[in-house]
PDB file of C-alpha atoms and ligand atoms in Angstrom:
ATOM      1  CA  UNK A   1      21.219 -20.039  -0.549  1.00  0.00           C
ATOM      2  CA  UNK A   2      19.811 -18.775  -3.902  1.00  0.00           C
ATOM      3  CA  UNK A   3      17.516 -16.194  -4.348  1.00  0.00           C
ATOM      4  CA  UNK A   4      14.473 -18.133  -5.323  1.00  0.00           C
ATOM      5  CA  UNK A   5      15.066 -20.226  -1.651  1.00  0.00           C
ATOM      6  CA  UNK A   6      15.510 -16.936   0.410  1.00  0.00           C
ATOM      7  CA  UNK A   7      12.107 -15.454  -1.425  1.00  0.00           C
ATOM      8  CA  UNK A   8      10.474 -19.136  -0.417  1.00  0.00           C
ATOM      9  CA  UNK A   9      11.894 -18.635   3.279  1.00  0.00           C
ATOM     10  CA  UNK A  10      10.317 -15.614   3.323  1.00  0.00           C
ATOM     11  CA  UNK A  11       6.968 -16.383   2.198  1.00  0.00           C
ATOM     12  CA  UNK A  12       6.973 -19.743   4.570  1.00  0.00           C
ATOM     13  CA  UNK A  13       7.736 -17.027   7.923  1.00  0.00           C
ATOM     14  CA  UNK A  14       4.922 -15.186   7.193  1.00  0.00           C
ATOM     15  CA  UNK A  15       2.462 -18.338   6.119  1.00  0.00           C
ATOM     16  CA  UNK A  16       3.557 -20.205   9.592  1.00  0.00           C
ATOM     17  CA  UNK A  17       3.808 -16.346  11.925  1.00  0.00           C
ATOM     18  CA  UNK A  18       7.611 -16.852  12.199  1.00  0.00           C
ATOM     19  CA  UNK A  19       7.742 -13.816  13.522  1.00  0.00           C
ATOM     20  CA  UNK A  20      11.368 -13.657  14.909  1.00  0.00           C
ATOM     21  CA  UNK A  21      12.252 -15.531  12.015  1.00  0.00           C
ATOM     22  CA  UNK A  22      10.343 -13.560   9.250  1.00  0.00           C
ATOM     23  CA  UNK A  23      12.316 -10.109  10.697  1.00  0.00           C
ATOM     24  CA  UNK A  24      15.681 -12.053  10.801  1.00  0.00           C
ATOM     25  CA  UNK A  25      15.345 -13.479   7.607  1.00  0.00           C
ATOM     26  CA  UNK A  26      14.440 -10.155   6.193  1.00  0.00           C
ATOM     27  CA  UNK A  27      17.568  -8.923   7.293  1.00  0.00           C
ATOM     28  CA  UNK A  28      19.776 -11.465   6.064  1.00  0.00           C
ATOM     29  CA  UNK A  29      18.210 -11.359   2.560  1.00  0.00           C
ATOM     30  CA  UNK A  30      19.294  -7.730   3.117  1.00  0.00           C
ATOM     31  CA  UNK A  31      22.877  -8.447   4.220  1.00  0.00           C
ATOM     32  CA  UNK A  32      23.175 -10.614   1.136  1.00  0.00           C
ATOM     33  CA  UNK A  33      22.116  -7.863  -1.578  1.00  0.00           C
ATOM     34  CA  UNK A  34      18.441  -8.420  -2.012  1.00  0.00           C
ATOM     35  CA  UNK A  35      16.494  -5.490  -2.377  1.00  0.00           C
ATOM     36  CA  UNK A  36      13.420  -4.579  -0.557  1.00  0.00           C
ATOM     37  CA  UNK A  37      11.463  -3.992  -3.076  1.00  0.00           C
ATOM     38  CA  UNK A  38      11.693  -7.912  -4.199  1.00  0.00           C
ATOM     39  CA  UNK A  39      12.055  -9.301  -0.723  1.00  0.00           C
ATOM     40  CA  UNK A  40       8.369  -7.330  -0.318  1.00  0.00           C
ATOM     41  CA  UNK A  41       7.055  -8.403  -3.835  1.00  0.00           C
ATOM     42  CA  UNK A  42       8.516 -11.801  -4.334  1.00  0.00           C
ATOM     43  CA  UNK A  43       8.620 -12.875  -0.624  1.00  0.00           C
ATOM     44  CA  UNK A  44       6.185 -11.409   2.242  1.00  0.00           C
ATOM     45  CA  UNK A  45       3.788 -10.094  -0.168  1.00  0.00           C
ATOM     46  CA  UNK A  46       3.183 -14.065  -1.542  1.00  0.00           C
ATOM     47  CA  UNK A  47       2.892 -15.568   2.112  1.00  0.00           C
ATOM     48  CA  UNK A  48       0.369 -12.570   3.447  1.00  0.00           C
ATOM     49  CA  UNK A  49      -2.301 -13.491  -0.278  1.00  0.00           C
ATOM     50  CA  UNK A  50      -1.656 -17.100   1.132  1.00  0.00           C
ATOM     51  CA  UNK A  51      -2.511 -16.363   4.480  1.00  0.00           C
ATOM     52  CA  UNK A  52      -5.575 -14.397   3.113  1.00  0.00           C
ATOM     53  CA  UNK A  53      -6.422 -17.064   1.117  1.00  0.00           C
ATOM     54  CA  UNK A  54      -6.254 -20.028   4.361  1.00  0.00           C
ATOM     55  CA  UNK A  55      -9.255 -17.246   5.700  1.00  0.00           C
ATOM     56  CA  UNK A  56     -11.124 -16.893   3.241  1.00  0.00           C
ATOM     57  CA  UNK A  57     -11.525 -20.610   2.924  1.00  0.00           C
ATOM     58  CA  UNK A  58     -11.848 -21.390   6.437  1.00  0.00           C
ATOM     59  CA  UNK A  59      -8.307 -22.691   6.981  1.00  0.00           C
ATOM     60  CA  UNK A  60      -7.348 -20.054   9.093  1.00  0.00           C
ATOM     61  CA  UNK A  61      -8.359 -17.763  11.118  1.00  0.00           C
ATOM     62  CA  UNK A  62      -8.404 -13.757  12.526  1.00  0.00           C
ATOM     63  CA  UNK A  63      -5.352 -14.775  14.990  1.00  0.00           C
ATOM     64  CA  UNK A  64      -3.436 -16.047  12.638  1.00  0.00           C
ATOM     65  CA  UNK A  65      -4.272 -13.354   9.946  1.00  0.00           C
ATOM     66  CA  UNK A  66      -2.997 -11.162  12.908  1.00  0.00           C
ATOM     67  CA  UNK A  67       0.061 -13.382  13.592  1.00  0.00           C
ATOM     68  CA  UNK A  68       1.282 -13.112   9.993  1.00  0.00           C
ATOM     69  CA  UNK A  69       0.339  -9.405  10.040  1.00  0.00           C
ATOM     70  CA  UNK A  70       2.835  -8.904  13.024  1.00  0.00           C
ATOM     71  CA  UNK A  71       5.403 -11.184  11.292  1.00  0.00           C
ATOM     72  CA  UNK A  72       5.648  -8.744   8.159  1.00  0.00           C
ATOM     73  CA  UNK A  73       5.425  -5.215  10.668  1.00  0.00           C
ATOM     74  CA  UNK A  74       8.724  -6.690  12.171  1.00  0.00           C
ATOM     75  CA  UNK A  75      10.332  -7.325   8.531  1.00  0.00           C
ATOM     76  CA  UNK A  76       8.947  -3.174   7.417  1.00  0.00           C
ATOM     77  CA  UNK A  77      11.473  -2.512  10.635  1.00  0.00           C
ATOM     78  CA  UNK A  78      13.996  -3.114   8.523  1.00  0.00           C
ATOM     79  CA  UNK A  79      12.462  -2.942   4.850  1.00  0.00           C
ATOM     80  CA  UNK A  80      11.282   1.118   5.253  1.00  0.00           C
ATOM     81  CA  UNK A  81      14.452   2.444   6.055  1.00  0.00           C
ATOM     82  CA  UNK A  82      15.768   0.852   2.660  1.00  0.00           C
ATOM     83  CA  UNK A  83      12.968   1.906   0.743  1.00  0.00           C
ATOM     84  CA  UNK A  84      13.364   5.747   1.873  1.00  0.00           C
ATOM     85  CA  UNK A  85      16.805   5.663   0.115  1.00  0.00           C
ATOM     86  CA  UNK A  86      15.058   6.503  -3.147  1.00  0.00           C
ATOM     87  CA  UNK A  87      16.264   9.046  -5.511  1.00  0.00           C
ATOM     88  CA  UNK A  88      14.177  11.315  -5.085  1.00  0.00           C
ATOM     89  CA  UNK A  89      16.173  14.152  -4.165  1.00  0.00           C
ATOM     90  CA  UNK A  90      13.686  16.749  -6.637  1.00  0.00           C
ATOM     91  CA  UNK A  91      11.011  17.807  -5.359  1.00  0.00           C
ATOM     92  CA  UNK A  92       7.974  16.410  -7.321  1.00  0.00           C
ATOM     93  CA  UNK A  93       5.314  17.799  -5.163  1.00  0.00           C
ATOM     94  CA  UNK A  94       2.632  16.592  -2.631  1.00  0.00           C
ATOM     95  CA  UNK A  95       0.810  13.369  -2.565  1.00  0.00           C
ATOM     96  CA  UNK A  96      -1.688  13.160   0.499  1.00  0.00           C
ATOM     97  CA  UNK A  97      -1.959   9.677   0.799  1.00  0.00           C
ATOM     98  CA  UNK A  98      -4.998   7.291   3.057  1.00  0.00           C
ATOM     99  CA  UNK A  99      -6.524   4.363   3.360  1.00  0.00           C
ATOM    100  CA  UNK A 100     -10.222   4.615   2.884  1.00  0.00           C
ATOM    101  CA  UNK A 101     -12.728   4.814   5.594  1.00  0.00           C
ATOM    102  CA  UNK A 102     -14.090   1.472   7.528  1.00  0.00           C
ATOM    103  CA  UNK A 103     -10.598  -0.117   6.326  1.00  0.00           C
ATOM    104  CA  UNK A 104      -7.848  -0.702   8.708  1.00  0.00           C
ATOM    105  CA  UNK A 105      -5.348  -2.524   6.665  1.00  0.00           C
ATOM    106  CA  UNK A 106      -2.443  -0.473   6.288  1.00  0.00           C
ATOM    107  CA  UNK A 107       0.744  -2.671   5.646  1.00  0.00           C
ATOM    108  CA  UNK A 108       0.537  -2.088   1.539  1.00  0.00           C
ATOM    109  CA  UNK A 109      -0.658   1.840   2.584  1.00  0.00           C
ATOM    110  CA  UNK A 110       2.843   2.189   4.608  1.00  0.00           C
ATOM    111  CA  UNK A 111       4.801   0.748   1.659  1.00  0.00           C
ATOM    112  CA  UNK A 112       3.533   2.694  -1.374  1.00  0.00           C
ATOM    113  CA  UNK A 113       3.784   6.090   1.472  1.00  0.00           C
ATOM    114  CA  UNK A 114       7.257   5.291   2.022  1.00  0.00           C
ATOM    115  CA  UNK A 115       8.282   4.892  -1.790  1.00  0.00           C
ATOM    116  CA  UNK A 116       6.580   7.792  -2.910  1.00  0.00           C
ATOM    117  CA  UNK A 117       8.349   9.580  -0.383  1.00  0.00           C
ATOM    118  CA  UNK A 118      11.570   7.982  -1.527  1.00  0.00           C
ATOM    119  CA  UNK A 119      11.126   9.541  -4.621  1.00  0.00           C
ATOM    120  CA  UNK A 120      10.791  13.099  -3.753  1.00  0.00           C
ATOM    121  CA  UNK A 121       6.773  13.404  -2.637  1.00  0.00           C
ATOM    122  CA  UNK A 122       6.297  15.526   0.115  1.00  0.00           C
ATOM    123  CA  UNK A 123       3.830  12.916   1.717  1.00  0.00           C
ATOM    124  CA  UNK A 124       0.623  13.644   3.840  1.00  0.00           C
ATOM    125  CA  UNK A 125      -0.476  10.993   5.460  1.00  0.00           C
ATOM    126  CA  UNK A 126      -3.940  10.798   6.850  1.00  0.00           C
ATOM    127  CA  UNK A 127      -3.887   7.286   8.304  1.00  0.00           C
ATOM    128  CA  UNK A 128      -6.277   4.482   7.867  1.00  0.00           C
ATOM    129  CA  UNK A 129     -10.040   4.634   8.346  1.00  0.00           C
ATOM    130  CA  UNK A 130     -10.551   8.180   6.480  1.00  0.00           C
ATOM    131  CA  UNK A 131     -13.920   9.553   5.879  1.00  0.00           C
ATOM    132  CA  UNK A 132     -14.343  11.313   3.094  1.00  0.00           C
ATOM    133  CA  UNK A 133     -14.783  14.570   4.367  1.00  0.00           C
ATOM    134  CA  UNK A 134     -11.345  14.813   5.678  1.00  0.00           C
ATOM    135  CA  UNK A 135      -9.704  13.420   2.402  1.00  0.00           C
ATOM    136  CA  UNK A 136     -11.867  16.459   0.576  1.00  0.00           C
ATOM    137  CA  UNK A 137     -10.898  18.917   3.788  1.00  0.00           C
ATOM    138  CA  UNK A 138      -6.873  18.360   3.118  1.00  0.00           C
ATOM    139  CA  UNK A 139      -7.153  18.567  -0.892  1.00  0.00           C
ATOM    140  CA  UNK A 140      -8.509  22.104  -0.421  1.00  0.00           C
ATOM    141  CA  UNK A 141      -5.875  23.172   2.143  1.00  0.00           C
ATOM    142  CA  UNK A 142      -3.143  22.051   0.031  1.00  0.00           C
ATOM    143  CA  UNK A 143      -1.776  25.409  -1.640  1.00  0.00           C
ATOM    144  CA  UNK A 144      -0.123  23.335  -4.903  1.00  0.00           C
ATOM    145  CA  UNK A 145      -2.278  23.499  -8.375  1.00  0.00           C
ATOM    146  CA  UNK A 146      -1.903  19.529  -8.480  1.00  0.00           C
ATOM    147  CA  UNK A 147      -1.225  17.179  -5.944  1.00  0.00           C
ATOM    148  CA  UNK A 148      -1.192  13.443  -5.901  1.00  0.00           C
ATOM    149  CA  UNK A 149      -3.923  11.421  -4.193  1.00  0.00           C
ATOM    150  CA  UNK A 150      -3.336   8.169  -2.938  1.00  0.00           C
ATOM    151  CA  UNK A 151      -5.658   5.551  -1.468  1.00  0.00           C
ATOM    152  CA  UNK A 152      -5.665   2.638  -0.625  1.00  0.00           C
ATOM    153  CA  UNK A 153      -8.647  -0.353   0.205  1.00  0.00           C
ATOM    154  CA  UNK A 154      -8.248  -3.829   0.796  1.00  0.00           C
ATOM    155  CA  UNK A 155     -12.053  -4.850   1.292  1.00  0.00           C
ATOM    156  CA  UNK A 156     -14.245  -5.463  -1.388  1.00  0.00           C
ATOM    157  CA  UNK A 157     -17.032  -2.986   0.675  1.00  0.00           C
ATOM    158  CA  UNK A 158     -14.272  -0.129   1.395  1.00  0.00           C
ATOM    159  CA  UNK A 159     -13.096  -0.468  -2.143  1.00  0.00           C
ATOM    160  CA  UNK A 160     -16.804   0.644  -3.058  1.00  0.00           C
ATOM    161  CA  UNK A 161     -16.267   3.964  -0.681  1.00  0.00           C
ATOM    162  CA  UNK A 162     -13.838   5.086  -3.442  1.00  0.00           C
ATOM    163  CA  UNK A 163     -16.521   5.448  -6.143  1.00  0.00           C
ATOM    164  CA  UNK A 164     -18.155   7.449  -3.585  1.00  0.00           C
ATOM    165  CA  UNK A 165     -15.176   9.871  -3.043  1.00  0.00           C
ATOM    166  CA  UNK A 166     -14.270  10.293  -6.784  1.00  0.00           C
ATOM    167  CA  UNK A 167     -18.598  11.608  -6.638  1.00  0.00           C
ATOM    168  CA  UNK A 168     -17.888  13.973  -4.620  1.00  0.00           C
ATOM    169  CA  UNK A 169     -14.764  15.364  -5.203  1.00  0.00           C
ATOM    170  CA  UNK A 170     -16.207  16.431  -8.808  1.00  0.00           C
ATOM    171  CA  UNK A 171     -19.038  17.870  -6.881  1.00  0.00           C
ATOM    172  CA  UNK A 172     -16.788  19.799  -4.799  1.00  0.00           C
ATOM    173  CA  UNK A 173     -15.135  21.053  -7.749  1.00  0.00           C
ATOM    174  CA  UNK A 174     -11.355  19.639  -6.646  1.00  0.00           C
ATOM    175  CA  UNK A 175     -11.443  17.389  -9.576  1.00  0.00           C
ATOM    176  CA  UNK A 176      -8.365  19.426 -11.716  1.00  0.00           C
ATOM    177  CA  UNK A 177      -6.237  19.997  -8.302  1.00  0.00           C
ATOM    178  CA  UNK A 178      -5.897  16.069  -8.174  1.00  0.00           C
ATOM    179  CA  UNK A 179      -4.535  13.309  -9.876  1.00  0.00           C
ATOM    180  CA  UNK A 180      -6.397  10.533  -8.670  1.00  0.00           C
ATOM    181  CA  UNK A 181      -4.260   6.722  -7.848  1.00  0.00           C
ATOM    182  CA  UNK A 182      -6.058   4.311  -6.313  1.00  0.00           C
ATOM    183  CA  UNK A 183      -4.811   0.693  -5.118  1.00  0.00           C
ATOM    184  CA  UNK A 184      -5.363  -2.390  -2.863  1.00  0.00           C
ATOM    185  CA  UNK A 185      -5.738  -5.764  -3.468  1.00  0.00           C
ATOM    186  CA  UNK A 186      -9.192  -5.556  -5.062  1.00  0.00           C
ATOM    187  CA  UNK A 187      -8.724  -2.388  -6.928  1.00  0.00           C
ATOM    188  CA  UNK A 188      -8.619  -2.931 -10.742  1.00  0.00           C
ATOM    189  CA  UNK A 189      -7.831  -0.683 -14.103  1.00  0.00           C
ATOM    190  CA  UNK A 190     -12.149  -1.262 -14.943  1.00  0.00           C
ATOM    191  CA  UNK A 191     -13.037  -0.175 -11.345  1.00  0.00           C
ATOM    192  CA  UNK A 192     -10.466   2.941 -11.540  1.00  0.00           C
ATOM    193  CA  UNK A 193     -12.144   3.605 -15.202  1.00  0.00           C
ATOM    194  CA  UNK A 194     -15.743   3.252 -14.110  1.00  0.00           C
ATOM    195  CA  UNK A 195     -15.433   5.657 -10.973  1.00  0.00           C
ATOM    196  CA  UNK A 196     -13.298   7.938 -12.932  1.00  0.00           C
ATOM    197  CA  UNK A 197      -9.808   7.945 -10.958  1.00  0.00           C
ATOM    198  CA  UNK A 198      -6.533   8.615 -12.942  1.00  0.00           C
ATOM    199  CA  UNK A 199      -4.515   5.113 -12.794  1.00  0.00           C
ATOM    200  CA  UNK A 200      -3.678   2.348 -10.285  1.00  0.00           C
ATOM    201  CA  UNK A 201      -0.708   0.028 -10.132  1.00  0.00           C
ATOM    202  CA  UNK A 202       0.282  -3.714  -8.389  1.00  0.00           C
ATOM    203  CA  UNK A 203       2.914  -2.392  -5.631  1.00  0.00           C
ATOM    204  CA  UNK A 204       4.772   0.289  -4.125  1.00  0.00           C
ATOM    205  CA  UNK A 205       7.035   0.194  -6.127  1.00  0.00           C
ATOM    206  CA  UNK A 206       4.985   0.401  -9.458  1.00  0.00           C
ATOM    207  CA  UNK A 207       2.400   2.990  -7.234  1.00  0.00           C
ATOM    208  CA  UNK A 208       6.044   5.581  -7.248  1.00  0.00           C
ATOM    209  CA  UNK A 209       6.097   5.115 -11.068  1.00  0.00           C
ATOM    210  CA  UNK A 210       3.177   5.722 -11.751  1.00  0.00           C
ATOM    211  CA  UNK A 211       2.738   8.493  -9.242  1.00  0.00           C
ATOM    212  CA  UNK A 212       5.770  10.225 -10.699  1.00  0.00           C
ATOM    213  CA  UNK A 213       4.050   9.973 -14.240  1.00  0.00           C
ATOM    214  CA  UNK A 214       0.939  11.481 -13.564  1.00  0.00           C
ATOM    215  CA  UNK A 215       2.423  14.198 -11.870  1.00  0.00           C
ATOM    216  CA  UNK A 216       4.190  15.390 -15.139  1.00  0.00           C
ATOM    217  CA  UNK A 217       0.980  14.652 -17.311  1.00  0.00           C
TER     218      UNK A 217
HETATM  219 CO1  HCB B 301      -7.784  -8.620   6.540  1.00  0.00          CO
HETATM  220  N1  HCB B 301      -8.802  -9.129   4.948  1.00  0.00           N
HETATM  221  N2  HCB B 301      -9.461  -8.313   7.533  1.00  0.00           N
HETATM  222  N3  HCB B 301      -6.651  -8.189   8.010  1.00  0.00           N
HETATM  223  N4  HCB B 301      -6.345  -9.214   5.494  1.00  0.00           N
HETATM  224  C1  HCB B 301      -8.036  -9.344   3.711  1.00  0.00           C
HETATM  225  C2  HCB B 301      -7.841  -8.018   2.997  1.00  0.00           C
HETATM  226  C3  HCB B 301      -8.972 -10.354   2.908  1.00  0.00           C
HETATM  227  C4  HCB B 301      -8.812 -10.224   1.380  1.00  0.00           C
HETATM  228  C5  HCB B 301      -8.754 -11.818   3.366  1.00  0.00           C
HETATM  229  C6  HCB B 301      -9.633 -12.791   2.606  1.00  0.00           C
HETATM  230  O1  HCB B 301     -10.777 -13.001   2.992  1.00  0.00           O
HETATM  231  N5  HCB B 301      -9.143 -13.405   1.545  1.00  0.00           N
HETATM  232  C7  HCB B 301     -10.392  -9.921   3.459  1.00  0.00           C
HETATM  233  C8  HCB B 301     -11.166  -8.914   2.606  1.00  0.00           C
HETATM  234  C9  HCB B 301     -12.202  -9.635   1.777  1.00  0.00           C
HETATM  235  C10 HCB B 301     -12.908  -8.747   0.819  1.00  0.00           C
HETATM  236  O2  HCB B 301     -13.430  -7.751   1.149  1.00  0.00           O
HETATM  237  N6  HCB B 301     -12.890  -9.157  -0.429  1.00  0.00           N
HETATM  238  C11 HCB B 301     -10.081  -9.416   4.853  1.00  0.00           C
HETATM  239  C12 HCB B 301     -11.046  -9.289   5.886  1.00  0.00           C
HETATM  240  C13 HCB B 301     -12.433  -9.815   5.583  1.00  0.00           C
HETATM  241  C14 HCB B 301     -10.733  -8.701   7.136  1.00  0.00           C
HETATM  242  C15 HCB B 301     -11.690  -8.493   8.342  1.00  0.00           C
HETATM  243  C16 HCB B 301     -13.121  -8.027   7.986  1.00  0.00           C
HETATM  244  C17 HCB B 301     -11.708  -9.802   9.135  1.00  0.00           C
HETATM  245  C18 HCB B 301     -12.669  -9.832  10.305  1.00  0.00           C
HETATM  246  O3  HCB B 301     -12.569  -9.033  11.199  1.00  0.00           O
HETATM  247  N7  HCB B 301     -13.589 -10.761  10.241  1.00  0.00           N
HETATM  248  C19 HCB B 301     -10.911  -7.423   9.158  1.00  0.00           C
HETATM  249  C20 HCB B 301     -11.288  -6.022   8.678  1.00  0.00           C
HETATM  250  C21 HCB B 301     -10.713  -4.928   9.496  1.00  0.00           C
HETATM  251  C22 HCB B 301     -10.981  -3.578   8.862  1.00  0.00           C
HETATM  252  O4  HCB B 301     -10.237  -3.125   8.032  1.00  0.00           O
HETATM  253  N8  HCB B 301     -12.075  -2.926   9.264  1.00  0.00           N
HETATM  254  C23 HCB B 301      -9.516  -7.743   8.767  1.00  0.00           C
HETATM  255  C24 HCB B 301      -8.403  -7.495   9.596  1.00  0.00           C
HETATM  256  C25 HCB B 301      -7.095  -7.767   9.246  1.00  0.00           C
HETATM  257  C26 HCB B 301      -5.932  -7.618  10.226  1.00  0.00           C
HETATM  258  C27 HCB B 301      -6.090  -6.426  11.181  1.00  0.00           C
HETATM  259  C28 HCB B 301      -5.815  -8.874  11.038  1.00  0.00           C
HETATM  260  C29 HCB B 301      -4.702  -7.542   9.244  1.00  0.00           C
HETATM  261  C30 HCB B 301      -4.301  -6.087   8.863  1.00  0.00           C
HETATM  262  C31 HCB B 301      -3.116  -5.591   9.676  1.00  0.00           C
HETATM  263  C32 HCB B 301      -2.618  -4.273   9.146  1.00  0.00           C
HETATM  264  O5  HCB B 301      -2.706  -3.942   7.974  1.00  0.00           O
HETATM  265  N9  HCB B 301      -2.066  -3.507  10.051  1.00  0.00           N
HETATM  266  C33 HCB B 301      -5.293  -8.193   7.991  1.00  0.00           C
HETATM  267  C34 HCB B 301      -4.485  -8.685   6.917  1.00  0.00           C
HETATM  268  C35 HCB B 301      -2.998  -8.676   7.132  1.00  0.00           C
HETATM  269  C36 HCB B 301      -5.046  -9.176   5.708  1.00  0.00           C
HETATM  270  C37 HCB B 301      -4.312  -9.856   4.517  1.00  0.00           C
HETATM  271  C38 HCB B 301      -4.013 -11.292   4.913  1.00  0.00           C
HETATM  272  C39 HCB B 301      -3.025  -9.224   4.013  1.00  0.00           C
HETATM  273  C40 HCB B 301      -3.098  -7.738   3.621  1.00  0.00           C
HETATM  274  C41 HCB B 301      -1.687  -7.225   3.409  1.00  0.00           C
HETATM  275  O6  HCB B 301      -1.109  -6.614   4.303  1.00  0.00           O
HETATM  276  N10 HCB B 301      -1.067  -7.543   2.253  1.00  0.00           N
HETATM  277  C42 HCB B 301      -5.423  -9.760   3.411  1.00  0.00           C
HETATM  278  C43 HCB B 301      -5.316 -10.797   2.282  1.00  0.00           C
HETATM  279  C44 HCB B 301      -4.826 -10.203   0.966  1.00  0.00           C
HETATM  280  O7  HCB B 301      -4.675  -9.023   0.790  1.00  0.00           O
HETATM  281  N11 HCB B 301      -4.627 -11.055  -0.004  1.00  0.00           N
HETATM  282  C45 HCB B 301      -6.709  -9.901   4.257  1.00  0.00           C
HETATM  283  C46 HCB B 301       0.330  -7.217   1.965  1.00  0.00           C
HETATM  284  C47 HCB B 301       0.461  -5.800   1.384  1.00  0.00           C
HETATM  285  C48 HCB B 301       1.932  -5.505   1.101  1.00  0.00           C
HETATM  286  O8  HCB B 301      -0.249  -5.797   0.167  1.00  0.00           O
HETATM  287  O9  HCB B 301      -2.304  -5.359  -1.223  1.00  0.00           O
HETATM  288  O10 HCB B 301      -2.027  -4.255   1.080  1.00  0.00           O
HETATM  289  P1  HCB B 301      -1.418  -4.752  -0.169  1.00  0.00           P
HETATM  290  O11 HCB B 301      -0.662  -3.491  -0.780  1.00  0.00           O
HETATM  291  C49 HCB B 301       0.096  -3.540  -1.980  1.00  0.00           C
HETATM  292  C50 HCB B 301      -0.703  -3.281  -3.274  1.00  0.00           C
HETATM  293  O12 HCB B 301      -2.079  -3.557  -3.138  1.00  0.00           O
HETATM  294  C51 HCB B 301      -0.382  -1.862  -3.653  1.00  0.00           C
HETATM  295  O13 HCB B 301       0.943  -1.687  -3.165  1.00  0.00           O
HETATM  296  C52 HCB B 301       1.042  -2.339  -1.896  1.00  0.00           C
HETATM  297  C53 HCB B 301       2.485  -2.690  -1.602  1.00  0.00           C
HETATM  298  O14 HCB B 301       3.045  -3.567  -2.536  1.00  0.00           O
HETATM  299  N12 HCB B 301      -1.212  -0.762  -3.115  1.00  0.00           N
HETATM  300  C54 HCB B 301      -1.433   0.393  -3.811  1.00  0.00           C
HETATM  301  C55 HCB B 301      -1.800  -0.635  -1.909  1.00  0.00           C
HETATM  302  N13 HCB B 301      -2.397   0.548  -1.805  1.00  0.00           N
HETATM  303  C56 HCB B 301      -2.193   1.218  -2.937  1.00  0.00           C
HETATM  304  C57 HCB B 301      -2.592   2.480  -3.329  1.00  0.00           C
HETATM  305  C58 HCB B 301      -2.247   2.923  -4.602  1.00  0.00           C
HETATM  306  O15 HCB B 301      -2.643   4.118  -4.994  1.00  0.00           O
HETATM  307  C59 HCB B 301      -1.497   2.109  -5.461  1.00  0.00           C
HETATM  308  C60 HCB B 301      -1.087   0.842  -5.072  1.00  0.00           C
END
């Protein structure tokens, strides 16, 4: 099987909640050489935006969103331990990572965590559904002069608590101790310019680039 069929297996177990199959196939596309990070991007990633996409038009529904949500948690079983063989064996400092408050999604959270961690972040993670407060609460207990700060929202409405946190992290005067990345499906480089945040990027993958860059900036 080429690569291009094993990505399309992938992305088929996650559209139809294969979810035996989605965590065996993810291993065999390991066993034959495939890397996570493509298995994630080219593979599960596709067949979770069509899954999304069946919802949002009324083809499918929260079951099946929760279905295809459990088939790619099995296939992380065996996709974070890969990722955490990064390189990262420098330490590059601390990035407190979250997902922002009234948002449970974490899949794409737990991904860009585990990179960053794979290249040499000490990682603080504060979970999913964070107010504010306790994203501005850890900042100021972190001793570093800089620290990376990581969050993630996959809703439209949660995406709009971000603009809310950059506010008031200037107000609280933590605005030089961070550099700001902020992702999720409906983040964009306008929304991260208009609220003010440092950079965003398309995966976990990308997110430890980028991450790794703005921490020597
Ligand atoms: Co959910 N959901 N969902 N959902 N869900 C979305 C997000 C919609 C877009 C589906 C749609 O309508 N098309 C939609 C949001 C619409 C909107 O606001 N525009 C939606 C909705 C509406 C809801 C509920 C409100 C449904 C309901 O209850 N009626 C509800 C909300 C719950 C809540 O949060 N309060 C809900 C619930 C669920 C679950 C629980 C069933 C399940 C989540 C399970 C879990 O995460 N443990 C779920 C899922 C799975 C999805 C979809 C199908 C997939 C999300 C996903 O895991 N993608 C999603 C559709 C979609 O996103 N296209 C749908 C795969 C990961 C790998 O991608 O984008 O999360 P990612 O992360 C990437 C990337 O963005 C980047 O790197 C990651 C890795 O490559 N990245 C960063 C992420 N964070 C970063 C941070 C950085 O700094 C940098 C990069």
């Amino acid at each position: 099987m080429d690569k291009e069929e094993q990505f399309e297996k992938l992305k088929n177990a996650i559209i139809n909640q294969d979810i035996e199959g989605c965590k065996n196939l993810t291993k065999e596309a390991l066993d034959a050489g495939l890397s996570a990070v493509e298995i994630v991007n080219k593979g599960l990633t596709p067949g979770m935006k069509v899954v999304g996409d069946k919802f949002e038009s009324g083809e499918a529904f929260l079951p099946q969103i929760m279905m295809a949500a459990k088939a790619m948690q099995g296939a992380m079983e065996y996709i974070e331990p890969e990722l955490q063989k990064g390189e990262g064996e420098e330490r590059i400092g601390t990035a407190v990572t979250f997902v922002q408050e009234g948002d449970i999604h974490d899949i794409g959270h737990r991904l860009v965590t585990t990179m960053l961690q794979a290249n040499g972040f000490d990682i603080v993670d504060l979970g999913v559904d964070v107010p504010d407060d306790n994203v501005l609460e850890e900042i100021e207990k972190q001793k570093d002069d800089q620290i990376l700060l990581v969050g993630s929202a996959l809703m439209t409405t949660s995406m709009l608590g971000q603009k809310e946190l950059m506010n008031l992290i200037g107000e609280a005067g933590l605005r030089d101790k961070v550099k700001v990345m902020l992702g999720g499906a409906p983040v964009t480089q306008k929304w991260i310019d208009e609220i003010g945040a440092d950079a965003t990027a398309e995966n976990a993958a990308e997110a430890a680039r980028v991450g790794l860059d703005l921490m020597k900036k």
